[in-house]
Short mmCIF file of N, CA, C and O in Angstrom, two decimals:
data_model
loop_
_atom_site.label_atom_id
_atom_site.label_comp_id
_atom_site.label_asym_id
_atom_site.label_seq_id
_atom_site.Cartn_x
_atom_site.Cartn_y
_atom_site.Cartn_z
N MET A 1 -93.78 9.00 -4.46
CA MET A 1 -92.85 9.59 -5.39
C MET A 1 -92.06 10.68 -4.66
O MET A 1 -92.63 11.56 -4.04
N SER A 2 -90.78 10.62 -4.77
CA SER A 2 -89.91 11.58 -4.11
C SER A 2 -89.37 12.58 -5.13
O SER A 2 -88.82 12.19 -6.15
N ILE A 3 -89.55 13.85 -4.83
CA ILE A 3 -89.04 14.89 -5.70
C ILE A 3 -87.83 15.51 -5.01
O ILE A 3 -87.93 16.03 -3.91
N LEU A 4 -86.68 15.43 -5.69
CA LEU A 4 -85.45 15.96 -5.12
C LEU A 4 -85.34 17.46 -5.33
O LEU A 4 -85.76 17.99 -6.36
N SER A 5 -84.77 18.13 -4.34
CA SER A 5 -84.53 19.56 -4.48
C SER A 5 -83.36 19.79 -5.43
O SER A 5 -82.58 18.88 -5.71
N ARG A 6 -83.23 21.01 -5.90
CA ARG A 6 -82.11 21.35 -6.79
C ARG A 6 -80.78 21.10 -6.10
O ARG A 6 -79.83 20.65 -6.71
N SER A 7 -80.71 21.43 -4.81
CA SER A 7 -79.45 21.24 -4.09
C SER A 7 -79.12 19.76 -3.94
O SER A 7 -77.96 19.37 -4.02
N ALA A 8 -80.14 18.93 -3.76
CA ALA A 8 -79.90 17.48 -3.66
C ALA A 8 -79.41 16.94 -5.00
O ALA A 8 -78.49 16.10 -5.04
N ILE A 9 -79.99 17.40 -6.08
CA ILE A 9 -79.56 16.98 -7.41
C ILE A 9 -78.13 17.44 -7.67
O ILE A 9 -77.30 16.68 -8.17
N ALA A 10 -77.83 18.69 -7.31
CA ALA A 10 -76.47 19.22 -7.51
C ALA A 10 -75.46 18.41 -6.71
O ALA A 10 -74.37 18.10 -7.22
N ARG A 11 -75.78 18.07 -5.47
CA ARG A 11 -74.86 17.25 -4.65
C ARG A 11 -74.65 15.88 -5.27
O ARG A 11 -73.53 15.38 -5.32
N ARG A 12 -75.74 15.27 -5.74
CA ARG A 12 -75.63 13.94 -6.35
C ARG A 12 -74.77 13.99 -7.61
O ARG A 12 -73.92 13.13 -7.82
N ARG A 13 -74.96 15.01 -8.42
CA ARG A 13 -74.17 15.15 -9.64
C ARG A 13 -72.70 15.42 -9.33
O ARG A 13 -71.81 14.86 -9.95
N ARG A 14 -72.46 16.29 -8.35
CA ARG A 14 -71.08 16.60 -7.96
C ARG A 14 -70.39 15.35 -7.41
O ARG A 14 -69.23 15.10 -7.72
N THR A 15 -71.12 14.56 -6.65
CA THR A 15 -70.56 13.32 -6.10
C THR A 15 -70.18 12.36 -7.22
O THR A 15 -69.08 11.80 -7.22
N LEU A 16 -71.08 12.18 -8.20
CA LEU A 16 -70.77 11.28 -9.32
C LEU A 16 -69.59 11.81 -10.12
O LEU A 16 -68.69 11.05 -10.47
N ALA A 17 -69.56 13.11 -10.39
CA ALA A 17 -68.45 13.69 -11.14
C ALA A 17 -67.13 13.45 -10.41
O ALA A 17 -66.13 13.08 -11.03
N ASN A 18 -67.14 13.63 -9.10
CA ASN A 18 -65.92 13.42 -8.31
C ASN A 18 -65.49 11.96 -8.32
O ASN A 18 -64.30 11.65 -8.37
N LEU A 19 -66.46 11.04 -8.28
CA LEU A 19 -66.12 9.61 -8.36
C LEU A 19 -65.48 9.26 -9.70
O LEU A 19 -64.48 8.53 -9.76
N VAL A 20 -66.04 9.78 -10.78
CA VAL A 20 -65.49 9.52 -12.11
C VAL A 20 -64.08 10.11 -12.21
O VAL A 20 -63.15 9.45 -12.68
N LEU A 21 -63.90 11.35 -11.74
CA LEU A 21 -62.57 11.97 -11.79
C LEU A 21 -61.56 11.20 -10.96
O LEU A 21 -60.41 11.02 -11.37
N ARG A 22 -61.96 10.73 -9.79
CA ARG A 22 -61.06 9.94 -8.94
C ARG A 22 -60.68 8.63 -9.65
O ARG A 22 -59.53 8.21 -9.64
N ASP A 23 -61.67 8.00 -10.30
CA ASP A 23 -61.41 6.78 -11.06
C ASP A 23 -60.41 7.05 -12.18
O ASP A 23 -59.46 6.29 -12.39
N LEU A 24 -60.60 8.15 -12.90
CA LEU A 24 -59.68 8.50 -13.98
C LEU A 24 -58.28 8.77 -13.46
O LEU A 24 -57.29 8.34 -14.06
N ALA A 25 -58.19 9.46 -12.34
CA ALA A 25 -56.88 9.74 -11.76
C ALA A 25 -56.18 8.43 -11.36
O ALA A 25 -54.96 8.30 -11.56
N GLU A 26 -56.94 7.49 -10.83
CA GLU A 26 -56.35 6.21 -10.43
C GLU A 26 -55.89 5.38 -11.63
O GLU A 26 -54.88 4.69 -11.56
N THR A 27 -56.64 5.45 -12.74
CA THR A 27 -56.28 4.67 -13.92
C THR A 27 -55.28 5.40 -14.80
O THR A 27 -54.67 4.80 -15.68
N GLY A 28 -55.16 6.71 -14.60
CA GLY A 28 -54.25 7.50 -15.43
C GLY A 28 -54.84 7.89 -16.77
O GLY A 28 -54.14 8.40 -17.64
N ASP A 29 -56.14 7.66 -16.95
CA ASP A 29 -56.79 7.99 -18.22
C ASP A 29 -57.45 9.35 -18.12
O ASP A 29 -57.73 9.84 -17.03
N VAL A 30 -57.69 10.00 -19.24
CA VAL A 30 -58.37 11.29 -19.25
C VAL A 30 -59.68 11.24 -20.04
O VAL A 30 -60.35 12.25 -20.17
N THR A 31 -60.03 10.08 -20.57
CA THR A 31 -61.32 9.92 -21.23
C THR A 31 -62.16 8.95 -20.41
O THR A 31 -61.64 8.00 -19.82
N VAL A 32 -63.45 9.22 -20.35
CA VAL A 32 -64.35 8.47 -19.49
C VAL A 32 -64.52 7.04 -20.01
O VAL A 32 -64.91 6.83 -21.15
N PRO A 33 -64.21 6.03 -19.16
CA PRO A 33 -64.36 4.64 -19.58
C PRO A 33 -65.83 4.24 -19.71
O PRO A 33 -66.70 4.84 -19.07
N VAL A 34 -66.09 3.24 -20.53
CA VAL A 34 -67.46 2.83 -20.83
C VAL A 34 -68.22 2.36 -19.59
O VAL A 34 -69.45 2.45 -19.57
N TRP A 35 -67.54 1.90 -18.55
CA TRP A 35 -68.27 1.40 -17.39
C TRP A 35 -69.01 2.53 -16.65
O TRP A 35 -69.86 2.27 -15.82
N TRP A 36 -68.73 3.77 -16.97
CA TRP A 36 -69.46 4.88 -16.38
C TRP A 36 -70.62 5.36 -17.25
O TRP A 36 -71.42 6.20 -16.83
N ASP A 37 -70.74 4.83 -18.46
CA ASP A 37 -71.73 5.32 -19.42
C ASP A 37 -73.16 5.31 -18.87
O ASP A 37 -73.88 6.31 -19.01
N GLU A 38 -73.56 4.21 -18.27
CA GLU A 38 -74.95 4.08 -17.80
C GLU A 38 -75.27 5.11 -16.71
O GLU A 38 -76.30 5.78 -16.77
N GLU A 39 -74.39 5.26 -15.74
CA GLU A 39 -74.64 6.22 -14.67
C GLU A 39 -74.60 7.66 -15.18
O GLU A 39 -75.40 8.50 -14.76
N ILE A 40 -73.66 7.94 -16.07
CA ILE A 40 -73.57 9.29 -16.64
C ILE A 40 -74.81 9.59 -17.47
O ILE A 40 -75.35 10.70 -17.40
N GLU A 41 -75.28 8.63 -18.22
CA GLU A 41 -76.49 8.81 -19.02
C GLU A 41 -77.68 9.09 -18.11
O GLU A 41 -78.47 10.01 -18.36
N ARG A 42 -77.82 8.30 -17.05
CA ARG A 42 -78.95 8.45 -16.13
C ARG A 42 -78.91 9.82 -15.41
O ARG A 42 -79.92 10.48 -15.27
N GLU A 43 -77.74 10.22 -14.97
CA GLU A 43 -77.63 11.44 -14.16
C GLU A 43 -77.52 12.72 -14.99
O GLU A 43 -78.08 13.75 -14.63
N PHE A 44 -76.78 12.67 -16.09
CA PHE A 44 -76.48 13.88 -16.86
C PHE A 44 -77.10 13.89 -18.26
O PHE A 44 -76.94 14.87 -18.99
N GLY A 45 -77.74 12.79 -18.65
CA GLY A 45 -78.30 12.72 -19.99
C GLY A 45 -77.27 12.42 -21.06
O GLY A 45 -77.53 12.56 -22.24
N GLY A 46 -76.08 12.02 -20.64
CA GLY A 46 -75.03 11.66 -21.58
C GLY A 46 -73.72 12.36 -21.26
O GLY A 46 -73.63 13.17 -20.32
N LEU A 47 -72.73 12.06 -22.07
CA LEU A 47 -71.39 12.61 -21.86
C LEU A 47 -71.38 14.13 -21.95
O LEU A 47 -70.70 14.80 -21.18
N GLY A 48 -72.15 14.71 -22.86
CA GLY A 48 -72.18 16.17 -23.00
C GLY A 48 -72.63 16.85 -21.72
O GLY A 48 -72.06 17.85 -21.30
N GLY A 49 -73.64 16.31 -21.08
CA GLY A 49 -74.11 16.86 -19.81
C GLY A 49 -73.08 16.73 -18.72
O GLY A 49 -72.90 17.63 -17.89
N PHE A 50 -72.39 15.59 -18.71
CA PHE A 50 -71.33 15.37 -17.74
C PHE A 50 -70.19 16.37 -17.94
O PHE A 50 -69.71 16.99 -16.98
N LEU A 51 -69.78 16.55 -19.18
CA LEU A 51 -68.71 17.51 -19.47
C LEU A 51 -69.13 18.94 -19.14
O LEU A 51 -68.32 19.73 -18.66
N SER A 52 -70.40 19.26 -19.35
CA SER A 52 -70.90 20.58 -18.98
C SER A 52 -70.81 20.78 -17.47
O SER A 52 -70.47 21.87 -16.99
N GLU A 53 -71.09 19.73 -16.69
CA GLU A 53 -70.96 19.81 -15.24
C GLU A 53 -69.50 20.01 -14.84
O GLU A 53 -69.20 20.83 -13.96
N LEU A 54 -68.59 19.30 -15.47
CA LEU A 54 -67.17 19.49 -15.17
C LEU A 54 -66.75 20.91 -15.52
O LEU A 54 -66.00 21.55 -14.77
N SER A 55 -67.24 21.42 -16.63
CA SER A 55 -66.93 22.78 -17.04
C SER A 55 -67.46 23.77 -16.00
O SER A 55 -66.76 24.73 -15.63
N ARG A 56 -68.67 23.56 -15.52
CA ARG A 56 -69.24 24.43 -14.50
C ARG A 56 -68.37 24.43 -13.24
O ARG A 56 -68.07 25.48 -12.67
N GLN A 57 -67.94 23.24 -12.83
CA GLN A 57 -67.09 23.15 -11.64
C GLN A 57 -65.77 23.92 -11.86
O GLN A 57 -65.30 24.63 -10.97
N TRP A 58 -65.18 23.72 -13.03
CA TRP A 58 -63.91 24.38 -13.34
C TRP A 58 -64.05 25.90 -13.28
O TRP A 58 -63.30 26.60 -12.63
N TRP A 59 -65.05 26.41 -14.02
CA TRP A 59 -65.20 27.86 -14.13
C TRP A 59 -65.63 28.48 -12.82
O TRP A 59 -65.27 29.63 -12.53
N THR A 60 -66.37 27.77 -12.00
CA THR A 60 -66.73 28.28 -10.67
C THR A 60 -65.47 28.44 -9.82
O THR A 60 -65.27 29.49 -9.18
N ALA A 61 -64.62 27.42 -9.83
CA ALA A 61 -63.36 27.50 -9.06
C ALA A 61 -62.45 28.59 -9.61
O ALA A 61 -61.84 29.35 -8.86
N TYR A 62 -62.36 28.66 -10.93
CA TYR A 62 -61.50 29.67 -11.56
C TYR A 62 -61.98 31.09 -11.23
O TYR A 62 -61.18 31.94 -10.85
N ALA A 63 -63.27 31.33 -11.39
CA ALA A 63 -63.81 32.67 -11.13
C ALA A 63 -63.61 33.06 -9.67
O ALA A 63 -63.25 34.22 -9.37
N ALA A 64 -63.81 32.13 -8.75
CA ALA A 64 -63.61 32.43 -7.33
C ALA A 64 -62.15 32.76 -7.05
O ALA A 64 -61.85 33.70 -6.30
N HIS A 65 -61.25 32.00 -7.65
CA HIS A 65 -59.82 32.25 -7.41
C HIS A 65 -59.38 33.56 -8.05
O HIS A 65 -58.63 34.33 -7.45
N LEU A 66 -59.86 33.83 -9.25
CA LEU A 66 -59.54 35.10 -9.90
C LEU A 66 -60.06 36.27 -9.07
O LEU A 66 -59.37 37.28 -8.89
N ASP A 67 -61.27 36.13 -8.55
CA ASP A 67 -61.84 37.17 -7.70
C ASP A 67 -60.95 37.41 -6.48
O ASP A 67 -60.71 38.56 -6.09
N ALA A 68 -60.47 36.33 -5.87
CA ALA A 68 -59.58 36.47 -4.71
C ALA A 68 -58.29 37.20 -5.10
O ALA A 68 -57.82 38.06 -4.35
N LEU A 69 -57.74 36.85 -6.25
CA LEU A 69 -56.53 37.53 -6.69
C LEU A 69 -56.78 39.02 -6.94
O LEU A 69 -55.96 39.86 -6.59
N ILE A 70 -57.92 39.32 -7.54
CA ILE A 70 -58.26 40.72 -7.81
C ILE A 70 -58.40 41.48 -6.49
O ILE A 70 -57.92 42.61 -6.36
N GLU A 71 -59.03 40.85 -5.51
CA GLU A 71 -59.17 41.48 -4.19
C GLU A 71 -57.80 41.78 -3.57
O GLU A 71 -57.65 42.75 -2.83
N LEU A 72 -56.82 40.94 -3.87
CA LEU A 72 -55.46 41.14 -3.35
C LEU A 72 -54.65 42.12 -4.21
O LEU A 72 -53.49 42.37 -3.94
N GLY A 73 -55.28 42.62 -5.28
CA GLY A 73 -54.60 43.56 -6.16
C GLY A 73 -53.76 42.89 -7.23
O GLY A 73 -52.92 43.52 -7.86
N LEU A 74 -53.99 41.59 -7.46
CA LEU A 74 -53.23 40.83 -8.46
C LEU A 74 -54.17 40.42 -9.59
O LEU A 74 -54.74 39.34 -9.57
N ASP A 75 -54.37 41.27 -10.54
CA ASP A 75 -55.28 41.01 -11.66
C ASP A 75 -54.57 40.19 -12.72
O ASP A 75 -54.16 40.71 -13.75
N ASP A 76 -54.38 38.89 -12.45
CA ASP A 76 -53.61 38.04 -13.36
C ASP A 76 -54.39 36.76 -13.68
O ASP A 76 -54.29 35.77 -12.97
N PRO A 77 -55.20 36.79 -14.76
CA PRO A 77 -55.99 35.61 -15.12
C PRO A 77 -55.15 34.35 -15.35
O PRO A 77 -55.58 33.25 -15.03
N SER A 78 -53.94 34.50 -15.90
CA SER A 78 -53.11 33.31 -16.15
C SER A 78 -52.63 32.70 -14.85
O SER A 78 -52.51 31.47 -14.74
N GLN A 79 -52.38 33.52 -13.83
CA GLN A 79 -51.99 32.98 -12.53
C GLN A 79 -53.15 32.20 -11.91
O GLN A 79 -52.96 31.12 -11.36
N ALA A 80 -54.35 32.75 -12.02
CA ALA A 80 -55.53 32.04 -11.52
C ALA A 80 -55.70 30.71 -12.24
O ALA A 80 -55.97 29.68 -11.61
N TRP A 81 -55.51 30.72 -13.55
CA TRP A 81 -55.63 29.48 -14.34
C TRP A 81 -54.63 28.44 -13.86
O TRP A 81 -54.98 27.29 -13.63
N ASP A 82 -53.38 28.85 -13.72
CA ASP A 82 -52.32 27.93 -13.28
C ASP A 82 -52.60 27.39 -11.88
O ASP A 82 -52.42 26.20 -11.61
N ASP A 83 -53.06 28.26 -10.98
CA ASP A 83 -53.34 27.84 -9.61
C ASP A 83 -54.48 26.81 -9.56
O ASP A 83 -54.38 25.79 -8.87
N VAL A 84 -55.55 27.08 -10.30
CA VAL A 84 -56.69 26.16 -10.29
C VAL A 84 -56.33 24.86 -10.99
O VAL A 84 -56.74 23.78 -10.56
N THR A 85 -55.53 24.93 -12.03
CA THR A 85 -55.07 23.71 -12.69
C THR A 85 -54.27 22.86 -11.71
O THR A 85 -54.41 21.63 -11.69
N GLU A 86 -53.45 23.50 -10.90
CA GLU A 86 -52.68 22.77 -9.90
C GLU A 86 -53.58 22.14 -8.85
O GLU A 86 -53.33 21.03 -8.38
N GLN A 87 -54.66 22.83 -8.48
CA GLN A 87 -55.59 22.32 -7.49
C GLN A 87 -56.50 21.23 -8.04
O GLN A 87 -56.94 20.35 -7.30
N MET A 88 -56.82 21.29 -9.33
CA MET A 88 -57.77 20.37 -9.95
C MET A 88 -57.17 19.79 -11.24
O MET A 88 -57.75 19.94 -12.32
N PRO A 89 -56.04 19.13 -11.14
CA PRO A 89 -55.34 18.72 -12.37
C PRO A 89 -56.14 17.73 -13.22
O PRO A 89 -56.10 17.84 -14.46
N TRP A 90 -56.82 16.80 -12.62
CA TRP A 90 -57.51 15.80 -13.45
C TRP A 90 -58.74 16.38 -14.10
O TRP A 90 -59.05 16.07 -15.25
N LEU A 91 -59.42 17.27 -13.41
CA LEU A 91 -60.57 17.92 -14.00
C LEU A 91 -60.14 18.70 -15.25
O LEU A 91 -60.74 18.57 -16.30
N ARG A 92 -59.07 19.47 -15.14
CA ARG A 92 -58.57 20.23 -16.29
C ARG A 92 -58.12 19.30 -17.41
O ARG A 92 -58.38 19.56 -18.59
N ALA A 93 -57.46 18.19 -17.05
CA ALA A 93 -56.98 17.25 -18.06
C ALA A 93 -58.14 16.63 -18.83
O ALA A 93 -58.06 16.45 -20.06
N VAL A 94 -59.22 16.29 -18.13
CA VAL A 94 -60.39 15.71 -18.81
C VAL A 94 -61.02 16.74 -19.73
O VAL A 94 -61.34 16.42 -20.89
N LEU A 95 -61.20 17.96 -19.26
CA LEU A 95 -61.75 19.01 -20.13
C LEU A 95 -60.88 19.22 -21.36
O LEU A 95 -61.40 19.36 -22.47
N ASP A 96 -59.58 19.22 -21.17
CA ASP A 96 -58.68 19.38 -22.31
C ASP A 96 -58.77 18.21 -23.28
O ASP A 96 -58.68 18.40 -24.49
N ALA A 97 -58.98 17.00 -22.77
CA ALA A 97 -59.08 15.81 -23.62
C ALA A 97 -60.34 15.85 -24.49
O ALA A 97 -60.35 15.29 -25.59
N TYR A 98 -61.37 16.51 -24.01
CA TYR A 98 -62.64 16.57 -24.74
C TYR A 98 -62.87 17.93 -25.38
O TYR A 98 -64.00 18.31 -25.67
N THR A 99 -61.82 18.65 -25.65
CA THR A 99 -61.93 20.02 -26.15
C THR A 99 -62.77 20.14 -27.43
O THR A 99 -63.35 21.19 -27.68
N ASP A 100 -62.87 19.08 -28.22
CA ASP A 100 -63.64 19.14 -29.47
C ASP A 100 -65.10 18.74 -29.31
O ASP A 100 -65.85 18.77 -30.28
N ASP A 101 -65.51 18.37 -28.10
CA ASP A 101 -66.90 17.98 -27.86
C ASP A 101 -67.81 19.21 -27.97
O ASP A 101 -67.55 20.24 -27.36
N ALA A 102 -68.89 19.09 -28.76
CA ALA A 102 -69.76 20.24 -29.02
C ALA A 102 -70.43 20.76 -27.75
O ALA A 102 -70.51 21.98 -27.54
N ALA A 103 -70.92 19.87 -26.89
CA ALA A 103 -71.58 20.31 -25.65
C ALA A 103 -70.59 21.03 -24.74
O ALA A 103 -70.92 22.05 -24.13
N LEU A 104 -69.38 20.53 -24.68
CA LEU A 104 -68.37 21.17 -23.85
C LEU A 104 -67.99 22.53 -24.43
O LEU A 104 -67.85 23.51 -23.69
N ALA A 105 -67.85 22.60 -25.73
CA ALA A 105 -67.50 23.88 -26.37
C ALA A 105 -68.56 24.94 -26.06
O ALA A 105 -68.23 26.09 -25.76
N GLU A 106 -69.82 24.55 -26.09
CA GLU A 106 -70.90 25.49 -25.79
C GLU A 106 -70.85 25.92 -24.33
O GLU A 106 -70.98 27.11 -24.01
N ALA A 107 -70.63 24.98 -23.43
CA ALA A 107 -70.54 25.31 -22.00
C ALA A 107 -69.36 26.24 -21.74
O ALA A 107 -69.47 27.23 -21.00
N GLU A 108 -68.23 25.94 -22.34
CA GLU A 108 -67.03 26.76 -22.15
C GLU A 108 -67.26 28.17 -22.70
O GLU A 108 -66.87 29.15 -22.08
N ARG A 109 -67.93 28.28 -23.83
CA ARG A 109 -68.23 29.58 -24.41
C ARG A 109 -69.10 30.40 -23.47
O ARG A 109 -68.82 31.58 -23.22
N ARG A 110 -70.14 29.78 -22.92
CA ARG A 110 -71.02 30.49 -21.99
C ARG A 110 -70.26 30.97 -20.76
O ARG A 110 -70.43 32.10 -20.31
N HIS A 111 -69.42 30.09 -20.20
CA HIS A 111 -68.65 30.47 -19.00
C HIS A 111 -67.67 31.60 -19.30
O HIS A 111 -67.52 32.52 -18.49
N CYS A 112 -67.02 31.53 -20.44
CA CYS A 112 -66.09 32.60 -20.83
C CYS A 112 -66.83 33.91 -21.01
O CYS A 112 -66.34 34.97 -20.59
N ASP A 113 -68.01 33.87 -21.62
CA ASP A 113 -68.81 35.08 -21.80
C ASP A 113 -69.15 35.70 -20.45
O ASP A 113 -69.00 36.90 -20.25
N VAL A 114 -69.60 34.88 -19.52
CA VAL A 114 -69.95 35.38 -18.20
C VAL A 114 -68.73 35.99 -17.52
O VAL A 114 -68.80 37.06 -16.92
N LEU A 115 -67.60 35.33 -17.63
CA LEU A 115 -66.38 35.84 -17.01
C LEU A 115 -65.98 37.19 -17.62
O LEU A 115 -65.64 38.13 -16.90
N ARG A 116 -66.05 37.29 -18.94
CA ARG A 116 -65.72 38.57 -19.59
C ARG A 116 -66.68 39.68 -19.14
O ARG A 116 -66.26 40.79 -18.86
N TRP A 117 -67.98 39.36 -19.08
CA TRP A 117 -68.95 40.36 -18.65
C TRP A 117 -68.71 40.75 -17.20
O TRP A 117 -68.79 41.91 -16.84
N THR A 118 -68.42 39.77 -16.36
CA THR A 118 -68.22 40.02 -14.94
C THR A 118 -67.01 40.89 -14.69
O THR A 118 -67.03 41.78 -13.85
N THR A 119 -65.94 40.62 -15.41
CA THR A 119 -64.72 41.41 -15.21
C THR A 119 -64.72 42.67 -16.05
O THR A 119 -63.75 43.42 -16.04
N ARG A 120 -65.80 42.87 -16.80
CA ARG A 120 -65.97 44.06 -17.63
C ARG A 120 -64.82 44.26 -18.62
O ARG A 120 -64.40 45.37 -18.89
N ARG A 121 -64.32 43.16 -19.11
CA ARG A 121 -63.25 43.24 -20.11
C ARG A 121 -63.81 43.45 -21.51
O ARG A 121 -63.09 43.79 -22.41
N GLU A 122 -65.08 43.18 -21.64
CA GLU A 122 -65.73 43.48 -22.91
C GLU A 122 -67.21 43.71 -22.62
O GLU A 122 -67.75 43.16 -21.68
N PRO A 123 -67.86 44.55 -23.40
CA PRO A 123 -69.26 44.87 -23.11
C PRO A 123 -70.17 43.68 -23.35
O PRO A 123 -69.92 42.85 -24.21
N ARG A 124 -71.23 43.61 -22.55
CA ARG A 124 -72.22 42.54 -22.72
C ARG A 124 -73.21 42.96 -23.79
O ARG A 124 -73.73 44.08 -23.78
N HIS A 125 -73.46 42.04 -24.71
CA HIS A 125 -74.42 42.29 -25.78
C HIS A 125 -75.65 41.42 -25.52
O HIS A 125 -75.54 40.35 -24.94
N ALA A 126 -76.78 41.89 -25.96
CA ALA A 126 -78.00 41.10 -25.80
C ALA A 126 -77.87 39.79 -26.54
O ALA A 126 -77.30 39.73 -27.64
N ALA A 127 -78.39 38.73 -25.96
CA ALA A 127 -78.29 37.39 -26.57
C ALA A 127 -79.29 37.21 -27.66
O ALA A 127 -80.29 37.80 -27.77
#
């Protein structure tokens, strides 16, 4: 029995997410086609888990870019958003297409909370 490390699991998930996004970009669709259902279910436990992974990727890239802008003295969250959208257009398009998904909404809320706490734009309250 082989037990994968967290980093191996993260790489495998990131690889699958990138394959699905590349497939969507090639087909021009922004919703995940059924032929990915089995792999997404096996790797992420379903579409909600997959969308949460995409959200994590988005917010990681956004936070890093915003941090770089802040370091340069440009505290402009909308510029960071536009820049990352330009760099990752299909990822953003898929997240936008699933905006009403409950798992995605929860992931997005958590990421926004962390970003607000990190930038100290609002006080952190106990959960």
